[in-house]
Amino acid sequence: MLKVYEFGFRSHVQKSNLHGRGVRLLTVGDGAPRMSAREPLFSDRWPRGIEHGVWFAGDDPFGGVILVPGTGELMCMQPATWLAHDRERLQAGPERQNRAERAGLARKSI
């Protein structure tokens, strides 16, 4: 994924819910969709300081990864309501769609 997208900082992370097996629901930045995120080590806690902002690489309607400053924790994420963003993905245009496919984000996987 990081061969396809560059990181950009997003402040104001809103934590919505914490599920088992490393799954979280959160919003990364203003106007972004609520995301379902998976932390690879299946931790049962939120990363320290995540609410202050994260580094995001990806495309909102497809998903991406976040890196939490200070802790180095990495999470893969996609829109929590995947089907609700079908129209945005279709309207994204061929370049963005191709890019998402190369990054492995063209289908629901989280």
XYZ file of C-alpha atoms in Angstrom:
110
model
C 0.000 0.000 0.000
C 2.800 2.407 0.864
C 4.296 1.935 -2.609
C 1.110 3.462 -4.031
C 0.103 6.171 -1.517
C 2.102 8.739 0.446
C 1.463 9.675 4.056
C -0.284 12.938 4.939
C -1.012 14.105 8.480
C -4.629 14.210 9.642
C -5.550 15.753 12.924
C -8.606 15.159 15.048
C -9.177 11.433 15.221
C -12.571 10.573 16.664
C -12.633 7.180 18.373
C -16.065 5.544 17.969
C -15.805 1.984 19.190
C -13.332 -0.711 20.183
C -14.121 -4.310 19.226
C -12.233 -7.511 19.916
C -9.497 -8.959 17.734
C -7.934 -5.563 17.015
C -10.900 -3.951 15.198
C -11.728 -0.292 15.860
C -14.246 2.199 14.469
C -12.894 5.705 14.016
C -13.009 8.859 11.905
C -9.716 10.294 10.687
C -10.048 14.016 9.930
C -13.000 16.277 9.300
C -15.453 15.109 6.647
C -13.911 11.644 6.329
C -16.093 8.533 6.480
C -16.207 6.422 9.619
C -13.636 3.681 9.172
C -13.236 0.142 10.353
C -9.578 -0.305 11.265
C -7.627 -3.414 12.143
C -4.496 -3.379 14.208
C -2.288 -6.334 13.154
C -1.357 -7.393 16.703
C -5.043 -7.609 17.747
C -4.556 -5.312 20.721
C -7.556 -4.660 22.957
C -6.735 -0.978 23.524
C -6.494 2.303 21.625
C -2.973 3.457 20.705
C -1.745 6.180 23.086
C -2.306 9.689 21.661
C -4.233 8.599 18.546
C -6.874 11.297 19.169
C -4.253 13.995 18.467
C -3.749 12.914 14.863
C -2.257 10.237 12.631
C -0.367 9.849 9.388
C -2.778 8.558 6.691
C -1.910 6.951 3.358
C -4.817 6.020 1.097
C -8.033 7.269 -0.463
C -11.079 7.700 1.809
C -13.740 5.796 -0.171
C -11.325 2.865 -0.636
C -9.422 2.914 2.656
C -5.767 3.042 3.581
C -3.377 2.788 6.494
C -2.697 5.009 9.470
C 0.490 5.369 11.470
C 0.198 6.683 15.019
C 2.975 9.186 15.840
C 5.010 8.374 18.896
C 3.940 4.734 19.141
C 4.608 3.622 15.559
C 1.409 1.562 15.570
C 0.036 0.828 12.114
C -3.594 0.046 11.223
C -5.229 -0.939 7.940
C -8.657 0.591 7.431
C -11.628 0.801 5.088
C -15.014 2.524 5.286
C -17.106 0.852 7.990
C -20.141 0.990 5.698
C -18.402 -0.292 2.558
C -21.528 -0.505 0.369
C -22.579 3.052 1.256
C -19.457 4.337 -0.528
C -19.884 2.355 -3.788
C -20.988 5.473 -5.658
C -17.914 7.445 -4.517
C -15.632 4.608 -5.630
C -17.325 4.418 -9.039
C -17.093 8.200 -9.483
C -13.447 8.254 -8.421
C -12.287 7.825 -11.994
C -10.012 5.242 -13.580
C -6.730 6.598 -12.169
C -7.894 6.489 -8.534
C -9.600 3.128 -9.065
C -6.439 1.660 -10.585
C -4.347 3.048 -7.759
C -6.683 1.535 -5.143
C -6.536 -1.805 -6.932
C -2.721 -1.764 -6.960
C -2.791 -1.043 -3.222
C -5.224 -3.902 -2.527
C -8.105 -1.591 -1.611
C -10.524 -2.310 -4.456
C -12.543 -4.759 -2.366
C -13.799 -4.987 1.199
C -11.175 -6.837 3.222
C -11.462 -5.572 6.809
